[in-house]
XYZ file of C-alpha atoms in Angstrom:
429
model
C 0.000 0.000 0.000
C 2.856 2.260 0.936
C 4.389 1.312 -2.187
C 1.494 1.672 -4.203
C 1.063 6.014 -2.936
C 4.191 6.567 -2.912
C 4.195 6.046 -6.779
C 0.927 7.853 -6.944
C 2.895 10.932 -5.233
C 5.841 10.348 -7.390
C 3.354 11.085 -10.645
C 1.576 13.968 -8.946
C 5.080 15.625 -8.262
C 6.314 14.866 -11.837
C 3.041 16.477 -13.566
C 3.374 19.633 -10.963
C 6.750 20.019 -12.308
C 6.090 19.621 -16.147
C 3.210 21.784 -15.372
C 5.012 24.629 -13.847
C 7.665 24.431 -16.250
C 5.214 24.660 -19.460
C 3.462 27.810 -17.648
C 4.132 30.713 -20.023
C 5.766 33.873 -18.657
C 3.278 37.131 -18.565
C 2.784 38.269 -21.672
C 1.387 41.918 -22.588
C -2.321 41.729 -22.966
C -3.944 43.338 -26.134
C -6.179 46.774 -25.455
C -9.189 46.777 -25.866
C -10.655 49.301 -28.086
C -14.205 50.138 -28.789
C -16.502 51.991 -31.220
C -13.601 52.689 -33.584
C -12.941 50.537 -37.276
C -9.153 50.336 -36.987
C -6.625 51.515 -34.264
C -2.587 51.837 -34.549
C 0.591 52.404 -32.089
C 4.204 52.865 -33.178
C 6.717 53.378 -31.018
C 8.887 56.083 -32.483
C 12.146 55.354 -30.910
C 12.326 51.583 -31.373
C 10.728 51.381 -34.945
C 7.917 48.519 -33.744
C 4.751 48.410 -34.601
C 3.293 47.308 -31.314
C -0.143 47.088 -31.593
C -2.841 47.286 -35.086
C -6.567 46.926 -34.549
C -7.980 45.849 -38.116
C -5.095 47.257 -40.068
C -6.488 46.073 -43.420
C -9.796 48.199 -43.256
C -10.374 50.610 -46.419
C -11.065 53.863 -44.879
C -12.592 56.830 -45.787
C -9.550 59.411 -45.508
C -11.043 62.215 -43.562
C -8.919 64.613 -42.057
C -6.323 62.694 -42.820
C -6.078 64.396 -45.912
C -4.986 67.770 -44.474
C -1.436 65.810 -43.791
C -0.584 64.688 -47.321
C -1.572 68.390 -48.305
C 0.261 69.874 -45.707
C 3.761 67.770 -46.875
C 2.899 68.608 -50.748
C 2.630 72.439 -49.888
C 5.773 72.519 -47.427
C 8.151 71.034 -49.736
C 6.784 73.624 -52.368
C 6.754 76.620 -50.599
C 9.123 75.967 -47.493
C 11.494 78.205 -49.216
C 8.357 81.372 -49.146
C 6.976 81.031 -45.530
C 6.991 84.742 -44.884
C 6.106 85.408 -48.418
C 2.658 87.336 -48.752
C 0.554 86.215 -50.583
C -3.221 87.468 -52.463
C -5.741 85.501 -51.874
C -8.072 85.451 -55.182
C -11.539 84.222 -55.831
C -10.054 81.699 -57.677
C -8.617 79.960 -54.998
C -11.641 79.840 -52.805
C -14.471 78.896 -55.621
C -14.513 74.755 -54.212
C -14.108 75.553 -50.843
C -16.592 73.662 -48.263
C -17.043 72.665 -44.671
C -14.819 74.173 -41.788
C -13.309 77.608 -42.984
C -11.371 80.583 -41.335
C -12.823 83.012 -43.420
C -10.437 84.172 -46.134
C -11.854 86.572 -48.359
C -10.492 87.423 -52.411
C -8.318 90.237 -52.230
C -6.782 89.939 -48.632
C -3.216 89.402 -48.191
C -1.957 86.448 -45.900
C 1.887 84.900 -46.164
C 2.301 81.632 -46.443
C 3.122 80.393 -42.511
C -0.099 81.342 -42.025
C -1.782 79.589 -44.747
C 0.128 76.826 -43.554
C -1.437 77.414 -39.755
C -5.176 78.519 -41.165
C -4.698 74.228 -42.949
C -2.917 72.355 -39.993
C -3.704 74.236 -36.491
C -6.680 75.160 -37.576
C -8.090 72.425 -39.622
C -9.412 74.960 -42.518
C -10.251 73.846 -45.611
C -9.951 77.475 -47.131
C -6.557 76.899 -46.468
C -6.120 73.967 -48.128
C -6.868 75.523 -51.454
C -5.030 78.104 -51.121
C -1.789 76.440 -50.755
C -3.096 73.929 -53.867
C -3.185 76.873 -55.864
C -0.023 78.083 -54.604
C 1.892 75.434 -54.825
C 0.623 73.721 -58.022
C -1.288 76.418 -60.359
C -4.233 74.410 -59.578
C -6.457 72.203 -57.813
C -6.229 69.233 -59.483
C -2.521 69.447 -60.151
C -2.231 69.699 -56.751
C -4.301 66.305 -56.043
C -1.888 64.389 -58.773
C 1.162 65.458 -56.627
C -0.848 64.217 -53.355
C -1.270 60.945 -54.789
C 2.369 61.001 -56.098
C 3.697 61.591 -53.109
C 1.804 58.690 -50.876
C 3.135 56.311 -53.312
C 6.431 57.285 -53.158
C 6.088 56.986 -49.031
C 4.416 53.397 -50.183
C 1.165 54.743 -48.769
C -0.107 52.188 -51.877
C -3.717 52.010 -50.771
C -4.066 55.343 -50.490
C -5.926 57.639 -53.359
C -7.210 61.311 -52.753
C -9.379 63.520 -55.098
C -9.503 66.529 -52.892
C -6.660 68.583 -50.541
C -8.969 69.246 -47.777
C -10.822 65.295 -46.665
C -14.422 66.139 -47.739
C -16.160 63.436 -48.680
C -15.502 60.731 -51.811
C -16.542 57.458 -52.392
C -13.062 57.284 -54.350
C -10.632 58.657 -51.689
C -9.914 56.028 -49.221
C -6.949 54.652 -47.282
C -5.943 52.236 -44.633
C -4.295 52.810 -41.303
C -0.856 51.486 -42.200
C -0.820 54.049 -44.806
C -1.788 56.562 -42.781
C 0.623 55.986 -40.356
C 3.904 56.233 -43.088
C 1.999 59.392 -44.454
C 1.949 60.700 -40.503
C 5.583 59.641 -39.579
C 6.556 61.722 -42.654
C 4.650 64.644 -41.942
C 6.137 64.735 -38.402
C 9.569 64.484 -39.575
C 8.919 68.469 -41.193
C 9.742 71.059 -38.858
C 7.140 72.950 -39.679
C 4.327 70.504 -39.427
C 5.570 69.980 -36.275
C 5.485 72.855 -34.690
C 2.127 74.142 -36.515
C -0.010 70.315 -35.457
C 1.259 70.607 -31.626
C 0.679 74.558 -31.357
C -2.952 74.845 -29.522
C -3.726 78.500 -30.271
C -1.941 80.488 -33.463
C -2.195 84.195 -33.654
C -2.902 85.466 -37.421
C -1.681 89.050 -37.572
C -4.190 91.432 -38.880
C -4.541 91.931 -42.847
C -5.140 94.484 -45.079
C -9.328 93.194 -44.415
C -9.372 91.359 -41.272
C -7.925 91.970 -38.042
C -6.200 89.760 -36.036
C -7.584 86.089 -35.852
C -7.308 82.924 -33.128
C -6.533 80.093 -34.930
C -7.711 77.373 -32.570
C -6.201 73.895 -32.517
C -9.022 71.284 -33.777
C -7.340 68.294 -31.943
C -8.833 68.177 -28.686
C -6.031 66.618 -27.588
C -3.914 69.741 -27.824
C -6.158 72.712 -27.337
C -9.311 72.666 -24.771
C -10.608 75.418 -26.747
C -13.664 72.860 -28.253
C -13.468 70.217 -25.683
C -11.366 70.530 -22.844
C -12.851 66.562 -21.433
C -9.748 65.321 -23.987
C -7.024 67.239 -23.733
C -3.473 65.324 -22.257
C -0.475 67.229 -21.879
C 1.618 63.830 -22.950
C 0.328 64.504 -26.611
C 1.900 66.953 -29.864
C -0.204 66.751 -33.175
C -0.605 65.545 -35.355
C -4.444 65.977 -36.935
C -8.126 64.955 -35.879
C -11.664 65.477 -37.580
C -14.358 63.955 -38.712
C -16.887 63.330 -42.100
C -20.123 61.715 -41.646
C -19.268 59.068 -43.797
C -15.845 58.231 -42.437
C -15.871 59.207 -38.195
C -13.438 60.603 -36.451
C -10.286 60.212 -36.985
C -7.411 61.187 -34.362
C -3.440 61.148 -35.019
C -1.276 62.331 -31.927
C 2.189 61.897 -31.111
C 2.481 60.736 -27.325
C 5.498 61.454 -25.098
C 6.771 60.467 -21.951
C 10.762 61.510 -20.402
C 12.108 58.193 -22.409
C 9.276 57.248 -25.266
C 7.219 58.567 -27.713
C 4.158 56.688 -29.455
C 2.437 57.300 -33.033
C -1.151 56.426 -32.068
C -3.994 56.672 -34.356
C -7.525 55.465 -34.177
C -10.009 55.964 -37.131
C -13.395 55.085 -37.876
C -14.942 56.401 -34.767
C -18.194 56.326 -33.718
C -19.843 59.734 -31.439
C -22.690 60.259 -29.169
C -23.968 62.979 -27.813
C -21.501 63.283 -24.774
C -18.632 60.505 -26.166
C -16.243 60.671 -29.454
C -14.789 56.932 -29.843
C -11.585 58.282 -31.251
C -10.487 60.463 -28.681
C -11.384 57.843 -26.213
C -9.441 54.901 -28.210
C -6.590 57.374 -27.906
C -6.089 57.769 -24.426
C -6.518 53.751 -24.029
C -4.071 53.150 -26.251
C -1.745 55.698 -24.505
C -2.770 54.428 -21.474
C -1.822 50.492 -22.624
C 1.566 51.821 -23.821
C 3.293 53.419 -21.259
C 2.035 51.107 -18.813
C 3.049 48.222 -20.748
C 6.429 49.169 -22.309
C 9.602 51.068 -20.637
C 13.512 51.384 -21.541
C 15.084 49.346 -19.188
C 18.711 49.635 -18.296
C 20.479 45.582 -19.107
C 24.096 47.245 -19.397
C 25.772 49.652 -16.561
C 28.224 52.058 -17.080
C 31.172 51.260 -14.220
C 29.518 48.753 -13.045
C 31.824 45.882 -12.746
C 31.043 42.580 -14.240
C 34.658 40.846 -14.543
C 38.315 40.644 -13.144
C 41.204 40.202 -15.273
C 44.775 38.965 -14.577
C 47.322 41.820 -14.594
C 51.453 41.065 -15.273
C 54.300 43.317 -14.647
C 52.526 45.122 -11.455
C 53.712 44.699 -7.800
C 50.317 46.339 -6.719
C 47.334 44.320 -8.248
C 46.896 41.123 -9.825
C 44.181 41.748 -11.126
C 41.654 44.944 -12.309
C 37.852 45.079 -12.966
C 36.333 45.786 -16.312
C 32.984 47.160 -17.022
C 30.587 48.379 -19.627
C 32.085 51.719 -21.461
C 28.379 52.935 -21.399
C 24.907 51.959 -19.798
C 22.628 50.199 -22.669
C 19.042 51.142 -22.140
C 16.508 49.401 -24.238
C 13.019 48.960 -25.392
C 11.013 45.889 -23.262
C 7.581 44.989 -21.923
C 7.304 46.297 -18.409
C 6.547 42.450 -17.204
C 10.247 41.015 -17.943
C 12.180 40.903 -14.418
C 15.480 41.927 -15.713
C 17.339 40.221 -12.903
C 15.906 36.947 -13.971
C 15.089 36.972 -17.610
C 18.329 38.893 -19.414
C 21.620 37.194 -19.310
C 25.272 38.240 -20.236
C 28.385 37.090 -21.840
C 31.491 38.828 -22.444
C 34.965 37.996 -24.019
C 38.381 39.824 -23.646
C 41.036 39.966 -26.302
C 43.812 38.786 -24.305
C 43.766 36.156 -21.633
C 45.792 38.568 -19.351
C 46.834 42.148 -19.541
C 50.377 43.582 -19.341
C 50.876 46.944 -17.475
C 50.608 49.851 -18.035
C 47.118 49.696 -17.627
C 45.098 52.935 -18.553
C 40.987 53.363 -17.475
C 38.724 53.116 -20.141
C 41.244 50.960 -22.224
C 39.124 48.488 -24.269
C 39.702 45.323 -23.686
C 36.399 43.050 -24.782
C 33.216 43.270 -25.332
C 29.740 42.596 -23.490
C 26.491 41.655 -24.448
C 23.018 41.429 -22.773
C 20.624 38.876 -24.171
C 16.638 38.243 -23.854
C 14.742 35.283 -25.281
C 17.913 34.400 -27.282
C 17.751 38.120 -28.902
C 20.958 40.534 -28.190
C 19.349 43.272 -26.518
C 22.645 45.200 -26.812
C 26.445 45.208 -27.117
C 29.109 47.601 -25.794
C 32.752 47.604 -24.886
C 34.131 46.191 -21.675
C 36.620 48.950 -20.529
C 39.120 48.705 -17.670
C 38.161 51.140 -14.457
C 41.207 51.600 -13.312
C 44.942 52.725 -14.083
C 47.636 50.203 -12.938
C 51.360 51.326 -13.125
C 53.992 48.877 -14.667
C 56.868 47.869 -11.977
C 60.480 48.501 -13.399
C 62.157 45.785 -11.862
C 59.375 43.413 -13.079
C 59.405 44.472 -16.607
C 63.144 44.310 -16.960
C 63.224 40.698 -15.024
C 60.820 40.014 -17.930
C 62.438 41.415 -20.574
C 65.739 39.153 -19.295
C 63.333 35.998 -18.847
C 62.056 36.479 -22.507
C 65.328 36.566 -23.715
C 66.344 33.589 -22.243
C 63.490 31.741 -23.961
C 64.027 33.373 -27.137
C 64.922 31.475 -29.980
C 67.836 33.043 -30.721
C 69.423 33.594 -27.324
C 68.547 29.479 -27.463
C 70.406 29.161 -30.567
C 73.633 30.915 -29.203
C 73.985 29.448 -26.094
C 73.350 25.649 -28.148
C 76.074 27.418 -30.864
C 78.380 28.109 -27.472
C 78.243 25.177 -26.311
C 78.960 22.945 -29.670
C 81.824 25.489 -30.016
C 82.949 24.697 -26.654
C 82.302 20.952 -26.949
C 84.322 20.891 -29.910
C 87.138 22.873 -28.321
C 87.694 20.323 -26.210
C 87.653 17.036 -28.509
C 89.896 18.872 -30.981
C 92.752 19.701 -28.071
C 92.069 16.126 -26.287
C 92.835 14.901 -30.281
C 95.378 16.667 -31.002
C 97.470 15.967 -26.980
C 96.667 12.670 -27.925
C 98.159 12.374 -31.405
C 100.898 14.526 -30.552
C 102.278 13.588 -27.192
C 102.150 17.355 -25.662
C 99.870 17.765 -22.754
């Protein structure tokens, strides 16, 4: 009977252990996003696309738009942003839906065309710079499209600069995010898509203007419920037929995140995008960090030392702390190992701090998180008497000091035989 549960015991223990052993380690959960058709995060410094919530989706390309005309006009006119410009009839005869309230005749440069089409969301803007920076509308459009291909925004097709409605102009959210990595990468952009309140100086028929962010997540001016101070840019609106769309840059002391969420739905008190965002933000700080795996100074080895009557040995460390990109939920202590190598077995003083001497590498999952020199810490002076002893040692094992004592002695040997011979032969001793 004994024999029999002990067994039984032994097979409980062995299927606890195979059990715990197969448990997976914690593994970043998905967010969960509602009320939106597709949803994106990037993280900016690493590269990785972290997280894509129905990223094949056609999508109407809403306000979207107002990027790929914003890149089109800066690389035309970046060279004329103080330029003034007249404002003609003209240019206004297709404009629809949000406006500033340009009028033919009245003078404006182009910085705050440029403003009036990405702080402000305007679509008189919009034509404005088409005109500008094309001769005409649909010049403009053909240089749009021209461009998002040449980003490989393939799925993407406009018909308009300003987002208003087409059955025709659609795009996905992978496109949208290459178009909205680009237009971040422009100065201007920049600056204009993160600036919640521009001041248009007075013109020759208007006088000074407010131009108010639209993104709610930079200026409180139309909803204050969804501003964040973590966020910069990059666009938001809405069309009837395509949602709300939101683009934002978020930022934290080490990180920053591309997040975008499209398609979404409102109610009277909610808008789905806006909300999507900060879940999304939300999900990534709280679920990523850089994480320190290499230490400047911070010893990790001890290496012989010859020719010093001090030390035997001195410490080596990184040359510089390695931070990188990881899910909050891996224990670095546990999970990230390290292997090094030196050059030499041994090192010969004079030693000097920060003298390279190897390298070391922290690894995760089998992946090299990161490499960096191994460095000595500290200086070690050579001893005189050593070095010379050595220098005499060496010589004795040299080759050629070998060869000449080997020569001497032959020489000597035959010295010898030759007068033994010759007393021998001749009598004289």
């Amino acid at each position: 009977m004994n024999k029999i549960f002990g067994k039984i015991l032994s097979v409980l223990m062995i299927l606890l252990i195979i059990l715990s052993s197969a448990a997976p380690a914690l593994a970043i959960e998905d967010p969960t996003v509602e009320n939106v058709t597709s949803a994106y995060v990037y993280c900016l410094n690493t590269g990785e696309v972290l997280y894509q919530y129905n990223p094949e989706a056609e999508l109407f390309t809403t306000s979207s738009t107002k990027m790929m005309t914003a890149i089109v006009a800066i690389e035309a006119l970046e060279g004329r942003l103080d330029e003034e410009v007249t404002v003609t009839s003209r240019m206004l005869s297709e404009v629809s839906g949000n406006r500033l309230g340009l009028k033919a005749g009245e003078t404006v440069t182009v910085r705050d065309l440029l403003h009036i089409l990405i702080t402000g969301g305007n679509n008189d803007g919009a034509y404005c710079l088409a005109h500008l920076a094309a001769g005409s509308v649909s010049a403009f459009v053909d240089k749009m499209n021209e461009k998002a291909a040449s980003l490989g925004a393939f799925n993407t097709f406009y018909t308009n600069p300003t987002g208003m409605h087409d059955e025709q102009m659609v795009t996905t959210i992978g496109d949208t995010a290459i178009i909205a990595k680009y237009a971040w990468s422009l100065p201007i952009f920049e600056e204009a898509s993160s600036t919640p309140r521009y001041v248009m100086e007075a013109t020759n028929m208007s006088d000074y203007r407010n131009i108010y962010n639209r993104n709610c997540l930079i200026s409180k001016y139309y909803d204050a419920s969804y501003y964040d101070k973590r966020c910069a840019g990059i666009n938001a609106g809405s069309t009837k037929q395509g949602g709300h769309c939101v683009i934002t840059v978020a930022s934290d002391e080490k990180l920053s995140y591309l997040i975008i969420a499209m398609g979404g739905e409102s109610t009277e008190n909610t808008i789905y995008s806006y909300t999507a965002v900060h879940t999304l933000m939300d999900w990534a700080f709280s679920s990523f960090s850089m994480v320190d795996v290499l230490f400047e100074k911070q010893m990790v080895y001890e290496i012989p030392v010859n020719l010093s009557a001090a030390v035997d040995f001195v410490t080596l460390a990184p040359s510089k702390t390695v931070s990188v990109f990881l899910p909050t939920d891996v224990d670095v202590e546990k999970e990230v190992s390290y292997s090094w190598s030196t050059f030499e077995e041994s090192l010969d003083a004079p030693v000097t701090a920060g003298q390279v001497v190897g390298q070391i590498s922290a690894t995760y999952k089998d992946e090299v998180l990161g490499t960096c020199d191994l460095v000595v810490t500290s200086d070690v002076e050579r001893s005189e008497f050593l070095y010379n002893l050595n220098k005499i040692e060496n010589l004795t094992k040299s080759k050629g000091f070998i060869a000449t004592i080997v020569a001497a002695v032959l020489i000597t040997t035959g010295v010898v035989f030759f007068n033994a011979y010759r007393r021998k032969n001749t009598g004289f001793f």
